[in-house]
């Protein structure tokens, strides 16, 4: 059996609740040498309880081993390649985290008055101006919590700007190569969605766009490079066309890892865009957080940015709430802004550009390496990711999900499965710049080896993974009826099933 994943000696780690037995404890205290206090009398009966039902009783060594074992069950970027397309799972150099953990940043309190938060505010201001320069935009807010939240912020600003011109309009055009969050954002901002079919190169068809860009259209939301990893080469014509129809252009900038240091959205006519600091700028992401979106705008949209805005008065940073046209606050407090600035400053302009070039090189290295084994539906040049389809393997009954499951046995996190939707049975692969040639070669070998397994023994691949603690789980039931909390009755009734 190939691969880096090894079964642990203890395949089925029980929950601490299940390991519990009465009277075990993880501590030893000396005899009480002061008068005992009646807790209920001191704190009030409502604030105390005799017993916590089903509280696990375990020893110290059991607790340590339990959590240490669980910590080895996870796959992370520190273990190996994480080729999840669209997610930009790059390795975050430790020094960025060290810098971001500086006491003044790590311990800053959101209610700290501006006079004692000058350092943190200076970091935010510097990050805003670095991001404005990188994107070619005029102003940046760090308020949104993540990419999708940035989209919502941006589209609400588009609505506010159009309203100020007298008509918010009705629909947003979204190409079929867009990220799924885009139509969701448009709908939440109160717009209908007008779908735009890509041409056979996988990019926007200017004529088709021109046909639907009427006076009902508020904006185009474009992901560039799009989710096929293809750069929209006609983007300047696209933005020109939309502006000539009185509409705006939102760019989903989650794929900026392909553009930083090479081209700037502000230079090709984008009005408003978001950045995923937790993708392009190395801020850690995972487990649903902590994300950090940033929204960048051209000057005509600046008045609508969320309040408050950083402002410097007499050499001191302050918050300016006097923003009558602002869409308002979109989040209570600021999230992680330290890592991104550390990353940008550690690289400098030449380093950021090199990172982009390395990301493109790595994606194209994988594309070339896998082309003999997997179908590549769009031949347009790849930027930072490449999208294959399972067409060849599907003829033998093996689909993209099965290949991804088998990849786990080879010690890699799966690629993105069945997305983007315009590729039937997609395998979307993004290596990022942080991988070296050795790791990329191992990945290509693994994928090639799986393609051969599919030809010789498809049934074998269909039952993968073999080298993990659980194999195929019932994903539909897991999503529809999740059991998020251990309860004795549930455990008993499951055991009886
Ligand atoms: C990740 C991603 C998003 C959403 O960003 P979140 O931070 O996950 O909300 C939107 N668009 C694209 C293209 C993405 O890759």
XYZ file of C-alpha atoms and ligand atoms in Angstrom:
512
model
C 0.000 0.000 0.000
C 1.571 3.291 -1.045
C 1.220 6.529 0.780
C 2.120 8.506 3.825
C -1.038 7.854 5.810
C -0.481 5.170 8.432
C -3.118 3.571 10.565
C -2.788 4.341 14.206
C -2.444 1.479 16.651
C -5.770 2.536 18.053
C -8.149 2.602 15.103
C -11.270 3.558 16.973
C -10.584 6.278 19.448
C -13.557 6.353 21.797
C -14.983 9.624 23.038
C -13.919 10.703 26.511
C -17.548 10.152 27.529
C -17.269 6.524 26.488
C -13.926 6.097 28.228
C -15.230 7.497 31.479
C -15.563 5.399 34.613
C -16.788 6.616 38.005
C -14.179 7.916 40.417
C -11.301 8.433 37.962
C -9.729 11.851 38.038
C -6.933 13.791 36.427
C -5.825 15.654 39.537
C -4.627 15.125 43.086
C -5.196 17.793 45.703
C -3.771 17.954 49.234
C -6.101 17.703 52.227
C -8.101 20.857 52.807
C -6.389 22.855 55.557
C -8.867 25.736 55.709
C -12.553 25.681 56.719
C -14.734 24.269 53.948
C -17.152 26.760 52.384
C -20.646 25.828 51.341
C -20.558 26.850 47.686
C -24.334 27.044 47.350
C -24.535 29.322 50.385
C -21.704 31.526 49.122
C -22.684 31.768 45.444
C -26.419 31.076 45.584
C -28.068 27.781 44.697
C -28.853 28.961 41.160
C -25.138 29.334 40.417
C -23.965 25.971 41.693
C -24.724 22.345 40.975
C -23.976 19.133 42.725
C -23.244 17.044 39.719
C -22.739 17.560 35.984
C -24.629 14.833 34.231
C -22.446 12.540 32.132
C -19.333 14.575 32.828
C -16.451 12.318 31.767
C -14.280 10.961 34.557
C -10.856 10.147 33.160
C -7.218 10.192 34.208
C -4.609 12.712 33.075
C -2.767 10.245 30.845
C -6.018 9.275 29.149
C -6.793 12.899 28.380
C -3.311 13.616 27.028
C -3.272 10.510 24.848
C -6.801 11.060 23.628
C -6.102 14.564 22.342
C -2.600 13.749 21.097
C -4.019 10.860 19.041
C -6.838 12.987 17.666
C -4.293 15.649 16.644
C -2.599 13.076 14.396
C -5.841 12.281 12.590
C -6.010 15.531 10.754
C -4.479 16.511 7.459
C -2.982 19.967 7.223
C -0.671 22.078 5.130
C 2.142 21.246 7.568
C 1.877 17.579 6.499
C 1.877 17.876 2.739
C 0.342 19.269 -0.425
C -3.222 20.544 -0.032
C -4.269 20.870 -3.694
C -7.796 22.143 -3.058
C -8.586 24.203 -6.158
C -9.941 27.752 -5.657
C -8.968 27.644 -1.962
C -5.276 28.603 -2.303
C -4.061 26.456 0.569
C -0.537 27.842 0.737
C 1.924 27.253 3.524
C 2.082 30.181 5.909
C 5.678 30.946 6.928
C 5.978 30.852 10.729
C 7.623 34.260 10.871
C 4.391 35.939 9.711
C 2.517 34.374 12.599
C 5.250 35.349 15.020
C 4.959 38.970 13.905
C 1.160 38.914 14.031
C 1.359 37.477 17.557
C 3.232 40.565 18.802
C 1.772 41.415 22.191
C 0.221 44.722 21.114
C -1.695 42.999 18.319
C -2.547 39.714 20.007
C -3.872 41.423 23.140
C -5.549 44.403 21.511
C -9.131 44.764 22.696
C -11.803 45.873 20.245
C -13.085 48.475 22.713
C -9.619 49.878 23.378
C -9.731 53.649 22.827
C -7.917 54.934 19.746
C -5.221 56.644 21.877
C -3.968 53.252 23.063
C -4.494 51.398 19.766
C -2.255 53.563 17.572
C 0.075 50.695 16.678
C -2.719 48.357 15.567
C -4.361 51.184 13.621
C -1.069 51.985 11.916
C -0.753 48.307 10.885
C -4.277 48.416 9.454
C -3.597 51.657 7.595
C -0.393 50.265 6.119
C -2.151 47.071 5.069
C -4.950 49.072 3.431
C -2.498 51.113 1.404
C -0.409 48.063 0.417
C -3.561 46.293 -0.815
C -4.663 49.421 -2.709
C -1.314 49.516 -4.468
C -1.358 45.775 -5.266
C -4.876 45.956 -6.733
C -4.590 49.390 -8.394
C -7.634 50.562 -6.461
C -8.092 53.794 -4.484
C -9.386 52.718 -1.064
C -9.666 49.526 0.984
C -11.743 48.367 3.949
C -10.620 45.502 6.185
C -14.020 45.111 7.812
C -15.532 42.058 6.028
C -14.956 38.696 7.674
C -14.173 36.644 4.559
C -14.562 36.447 0.787
C -18.318 35.919 0.589
C -18.846 38.671 3.151
C -16.652 40.955 1.021
C -18.847 40.176 -1.981
C -21.953 41.153 -0.038
C -20.283 44.365 1.138
C -19.280 45.191 -2.445
C -22.681 44.485 -3.987
C -24.449 46.481 -1.267
C -22.148 49.373 -2.179
C -23.052 48.962 -5.845
C -26.720 49.129 -4.863
C -26.075 52.257 -2.757
C -24.208 53.982 -5.598
C -26.892 53.167 -8.194
C -29.613 54.254 -5.764
C -27.818 57.576 -5.367
C -28.052 57.915 -9.166
C -31.797 57.302 -8.883
C -32.227 53.611 -9.811
C -30.688 50.552 -8.100
C -31.604 48.375 -11.136
C -32.717 44.734 -10.897
C -30.159 42.116 -11.878
C -26.526 41.083 -11.683
C -24.882 39.186 -14.552
C -22.892 36.167 -13.431
C -20.897 33.973 -15.844
C -21.255 30.193 -15.461
C -17.549 30.051 -14.576
C -18.119 32.071 -11.376
C -17.753 30.868 -7.810
C -20.988 29.672 -6.201
C -20.895 32.440 -3.626
C -21.433 35.065 -6.376
C -25.079 34.252 -7.236
C -25.812 33.772 -3.529
C -24.402 37.241 -2.826
C -26.432 38.873 -5.597
C -29.614 37.247 -4.255
C -28.943 38.278 -0.642
C -28.339 41.862 -1.848
C -31.786 41.766 -3.437
C -30.784 41.283 -7.063
C -31.933 38.717 -9.580
C -29.248 36.722 -11.372
C -28.746 36.804 -15.147
C -26.663 33.808 -16.207
C -23.974 34.201 -18.832
C -22.719 31.123 -20.656
C -18.973 31.027 -21.309
C -17.635 30.441 -24.813
C -15.708 27.330 -25.866
C -12.464 28.802 -24.529
C -14.060 29.020 -21.097
C -14.179 32.825 -20.980
C -16.791 35.579 -21.302
C -18.411 35.877 -24.713
C -18.463 39.641 -25.380
C -21.367 39.452 -27.832
C -23.489 37.372 -25.489
C -22.678 39.842 -22.707
C -23.649 42.796 -24.893
C -27.002 41.148 -25.677
C -28.040 40.859 -22.024
C -26.455 44.030 -20.579
C -29.596 46.188 -20.663
C -30.814 48.956 -18.352
C -32.007 46.404 -15.751
C -28.453 45.242 -15.108
C -26.760 46.697 -12.020
C -23.435 44.917 -12.370
C -21.360 42.078 -13.690
C -19.654 39.874 -11.099
C -16.581 38.359 -12.641
C -14.076 35.949 -11.106
C -10.713 36.595 -12.737
C -8.941 34.337 -13.394
C -12.210 32.430 -13.491
C -12.833 29.107 -11.794
C -11.344 27.268 -14.782
C -8.072 28.984 -13.878
C -8.310 30.932 -17.150
C -7.575 34.662 -17.355
C -10.296 36.785 -18.958
C -8.108 38.323 -21.657
C -10.854 40.656 -22.881
C -11.497 42.003 -19.404
C -10.784 45.643 -20.357
C -13.396 45.405 -23.150
C -15.793 43.702 -20.728
C -15.518 46.495 -18.132
C -15.749 49.151 -20.872
C -18.937 47.563 -22.211
C -20.564 47.382 -18.763
C -19.683 51.009 -17.975
C -21.117 52.146 -21.317
C -24.417 50.526 -20.220
C -24.391 52.359 -16.885
C -23.517 49.193 -14.931
C -20.620 48.448 -12.583
C -18.133 45.596 -12.455
C -17.439 43.570 -9.312
C -14.386 41.339 -9.365
C -14.204 38.275 -7.169
C -10.523 38.563 -6.299
C -10.163 35.234 -4.481
C -7.853 34.174 -7.301
C -5.458 37.118 -6.911
C -2.698 34.594 -6.260
C -2.489 34.442 -10.055
C -2.242 38.217 -10.572
C -0.305 39.899 -7.750
C 2.686 41.789 -9.151
C 1.675 41.106 -12.758
C -1.548 42.979 -13.407
C -3.929 45.136 -11.389
C -7.736 44.985 -11.486
C -7.870 48.766 -11.040
C -5.981 49.109 -14.327
C -8.487 47.012 -16.282
C -11.582 48.855 -15.146
C -12.840 47.021 -12.039
C -14.986 49.235 -9.758
C -14.991 47.097 -6.621
C -13.459 43.780 -5.611
C -12.611 41.636 -2.622
C -9.417 39.909 -1.595
C -9.190 36.798 0.537
C -6.331 37.614 2.890
C -6.629 33.987 4.052
C -5.874 32.764 0.541
C -3.544 35.098 -1.332
C -1.874 36.744 1.644
C -1.132 33.684 3.721
C -3.439 34.412 6.650
C -4.247 30.912 7.961
C -7.622 29.416 7.119
C -9.304 26.217 7.978
C -12.087 24.857 10.080
C -14.247 27.735 8.874
C -12.030 30.488 10.175
C -10.479 32.861 10.940
C -11.002 34.429 7.537
C -10.247 37.977 6.538
C -11.852 39.654 3.558
C -10.788 43.066 2.331
C -12.759 45.135 -0.155
C -11.020 47.514 -2.527
C -12.802 50.245 -4.490
C -12.210 52.994 -7.015
C -12.656 56.544 -5.736
C -16.233 56.902 -7.046
C -17.289 54.151 -4.612
C -15.252 55.368 -1.642
C -18.121 57.320 0.029
C -20.107 54.060 0.310
C -17.418 52.044 2.137
C -18.447 50.607 5.512
C -18.072 52.911 8.495
C -15.993 53.783 10.410
C -12.940 54.741 8.324
C -9.413 55.130 9.578
C -8.396 58.759 9.545
C -5.283 60.558 10.702
C -5.761 63.857 12.530
C -2.745 65.773 13.851
C -0.564 62.670 13.534
C -2.979 60.457 15.501
C -5.122 57.664 14.038
C -8.813 57.861 14.741
C -12.128 56.396 13.560
C -14.245 58.591 11.343
C -17.964 57.837 11.747
C -19.085 60.881 9.802
C -19.867 58.940 6.630
C -23.388 59.909 5.535
C -23.385 57.782 2.333
C -21.755 54.695 3.903
C -23.599 51.353 3.756
C -22.905 51.208 7.517
C -20.977 48.767 9.630
C -20.783 45.225 8.238
C -19.027 43.586 11.179
C -18.595 44.263 14.873
C -14.791 44.153 15.027
C -11.714 43.667 12.896
C -10.230 40.222 12.456
C -6.754 39.192 11.482
C -4.810 41.945 9.738
C -1.299 41.261 11.049
C -0.328 38.195 9.028
C -1.145 39.733 5.641
C 0.982 42.823 6.236
C 3.860 40.677 7.549
C 3.600 38.501 4.439
C 3.537 41.490 2.066
C 6.452 43.239 3.767
C 8.543 40.068 4.061
C 8.197 39.495 0.305
C 8.402 43.057 -0.987
C 7.209 43.825 -4.501
C 9.719 41.543 -6.305
C 8.981 38.673 -3.910
C 5.214 38.954 -4.368
C 5.621 38.890 -8.138
C 7.910 35.859 -7.869
C 5.359 34.057 -5.682
C 2.756 34.597 -8.417
C 5.090 33.309 -11.124
C 5.913 30.234 -9.013
C 2.203 29.567 -8.441
C 1.621 29.667 -12.212
C 4.645 27.471 -12.881
C 3.513 24.860 -10.345
C -0.023 24.681 -11.743
C 1.276 24.312 -15.280
C 3.785 21.664 -14.168
C 0.915 19.620 -12.772
C -1.170 20.246 -15.876
C 1.589 18.895 -18.144
C 2.279 15.980 -15.811
C -1.352 14.856 -15.677
C -2.445 15.554 -19.251
C -1.503 12.028 -20.400
C -3.835 10.516 -17.770
C -6.819 12.847 -17.403
C -9.087 14.687 -19.807
C -8.505 18.459 -19.972
C -11.768 19.966 -21.242
C -10.530 23.547 -21.819
C -7.249 24.041 -23.655
C -6.854 27.738 -22.766
C -3.643 28.539 -20.854
C -3.846 27.799 -17.130
C -3.011 30.401 -14.535
C -2.660 29.238 -10.904
C -4.879 26.152 -11.116
C -5.949 23.577 -13.657
C -9.242 21.772 -14.103
C -9.447 18.215 -15.452
C -12.548 16.101 -15.932
C -13.162 12.446 -15.085
C -14.431 11.712 -18.599
C -11.943 8.896 -19.312
C -12.351 7.272 -15.901
C -16.146 7.679 -15.902
C -16.325 5.286 -18.872
C -15.086 2.631 -16.435
C -17.522 3.727 -13.741
C -15.040 5.720 -11.649
C -15.941 9.342 -10.901
C -13.998 12.320 -9.610
C -15.128 11.635 -6.026
C -13.744 8.074 -6.207
C -10.379 9.302 -7.483
C -10.272 11.891 -4.692
C -11.006 9.188 -2.082
C -8.199 7.037 -3.445
C -5.828 10.028 -3.349
C -6.204 10.016 0.444
C -4.508 6.587 0.515
C -1.526 8.153 -1.218
C -1.180 10.678 1.584
C -2.614 13.775 -0.086
C -5.580 15.938 0.721
C -8.109 15.621 -2.117
C -8.358 18.264 -4.825
C -11.655 20.135 -5.259
C -14.286 17.657 -6.427
C -17.024 18.360 -9.011
C -16.435 22.124 -9.120
C -16.563 24.309 -11.215
C -19.979 23.233 -12.420
C -19.272 23.963 -16.103
C -16.913 20.986 -16.132
C -18.772 17.718 -15.741
C -16.958 15.587 -13.136
C -14.308 18.228 -12.403
C -10.949 17.646 -10.721
C -9.797 21.135 -9.757
C -6.170 21.338 -8.666
C -4.287 24.299 -7.192
C -0.802 23.605 -5.844
C 0.183 27.218 -4.891
C 3.748 28.522 -4.990
C 4.776 27.011 -1.685
C 5.313 23.485 -3.066
C 8.681 22.281 -4.292
C 9.257 20.027 -7.287
C 9.610 16.870 -5.165
C 6.174 17.215 -3.624
C 4.622 18.039 -7.013
C 6.278 14.958 -8.531
C 4.901 12.762 -5.736
C 1.432 14.147 -6.392
C 1.671 13.612 -10.156
C 2.920 10.054 -9.537
C 0.014 9.383 -7.203
C -2.559 10.704 -9.692
C -0.946 8.769 -12.559
C -0.902 5.618 -10.467
C -4.619 6.019 -9.663
C -5.395 6.491 -13.377
C -3.664 3.138 -14.015
C -5.527 1.468 -11.178
C -8.788 2.665 -12.731
C -7.858 0.899 -15.979
C -6.783 -2.356 -14.379
C -9.219 -2.642 -11.468
C -11.945 0.016 -11.252
C -13.719 -1.876 -8.463
C -10.661 -1.452 -6.265
C -10.706 2.338 -6.678
C -14.451 2.483 -6.061
C -13.951 1.125 -2.529
C -11.129 3.511 -1.546
C -9.896 4.790 0.816
C -8.328 1.760 2.508
C -5.691 3.370 4.669
C -7.913 5.593 6.807
C -9.853 5.062 9.996
C -13.197 5.331 8.284
C -13.847 4.625 4.655
C -16.885 5.817 2.740
C -19.230 7.636 5.046
C -22.849 8.398 4.276
C -22.333 12.037 3.301
C -26.003 12.728 2.602
C -27.150 11.610 6.045
C -24.176 13.346 7.641
C -25.258 16.630 6.020
C -29.005 16.223 6.510
C -29.082 14.727 9.996
C -25.838 15.736 11.667
C -25.316 14.529 15.236
C -23.292 17.324 16.738
C -23.448 16.408 20.403
C -22.932 13.211 22.340
C -25.955 12.119 24.317
C -26.242 8.932 26.275
C -29.626 8.036 24.747
C -28.334 8.613 21.186
C -25.253 6.480 21.892
C -27.413 3.699 23.332
C -29.926 3.766 20.494
C -27.155 3.818 17.867
C -25.487 0.837 19.487
C -28.829 -0.981 19.326
C -29.301 -0.184 15.592
C -12.968 31.050 -1.581
C -13.670 31.772 -2.635
C -14.765 32.607 -2.328
C -15.368 32.713 -0.939
O -14.460 33.142 0.014
P -14.682 32.793 1.575
O -13.549 33.468 2.255
O -14.645 31.302 1.672
O -16.016 33.343 1.970
C -15.349 33.308 -3.352
N -14.901 33.194 -4.622
C -13.861 32.400 -4.950
C -13.401 32.322 -6.390
C -13.216 31.649 -3.976
O -12.204 30.847 -4.301
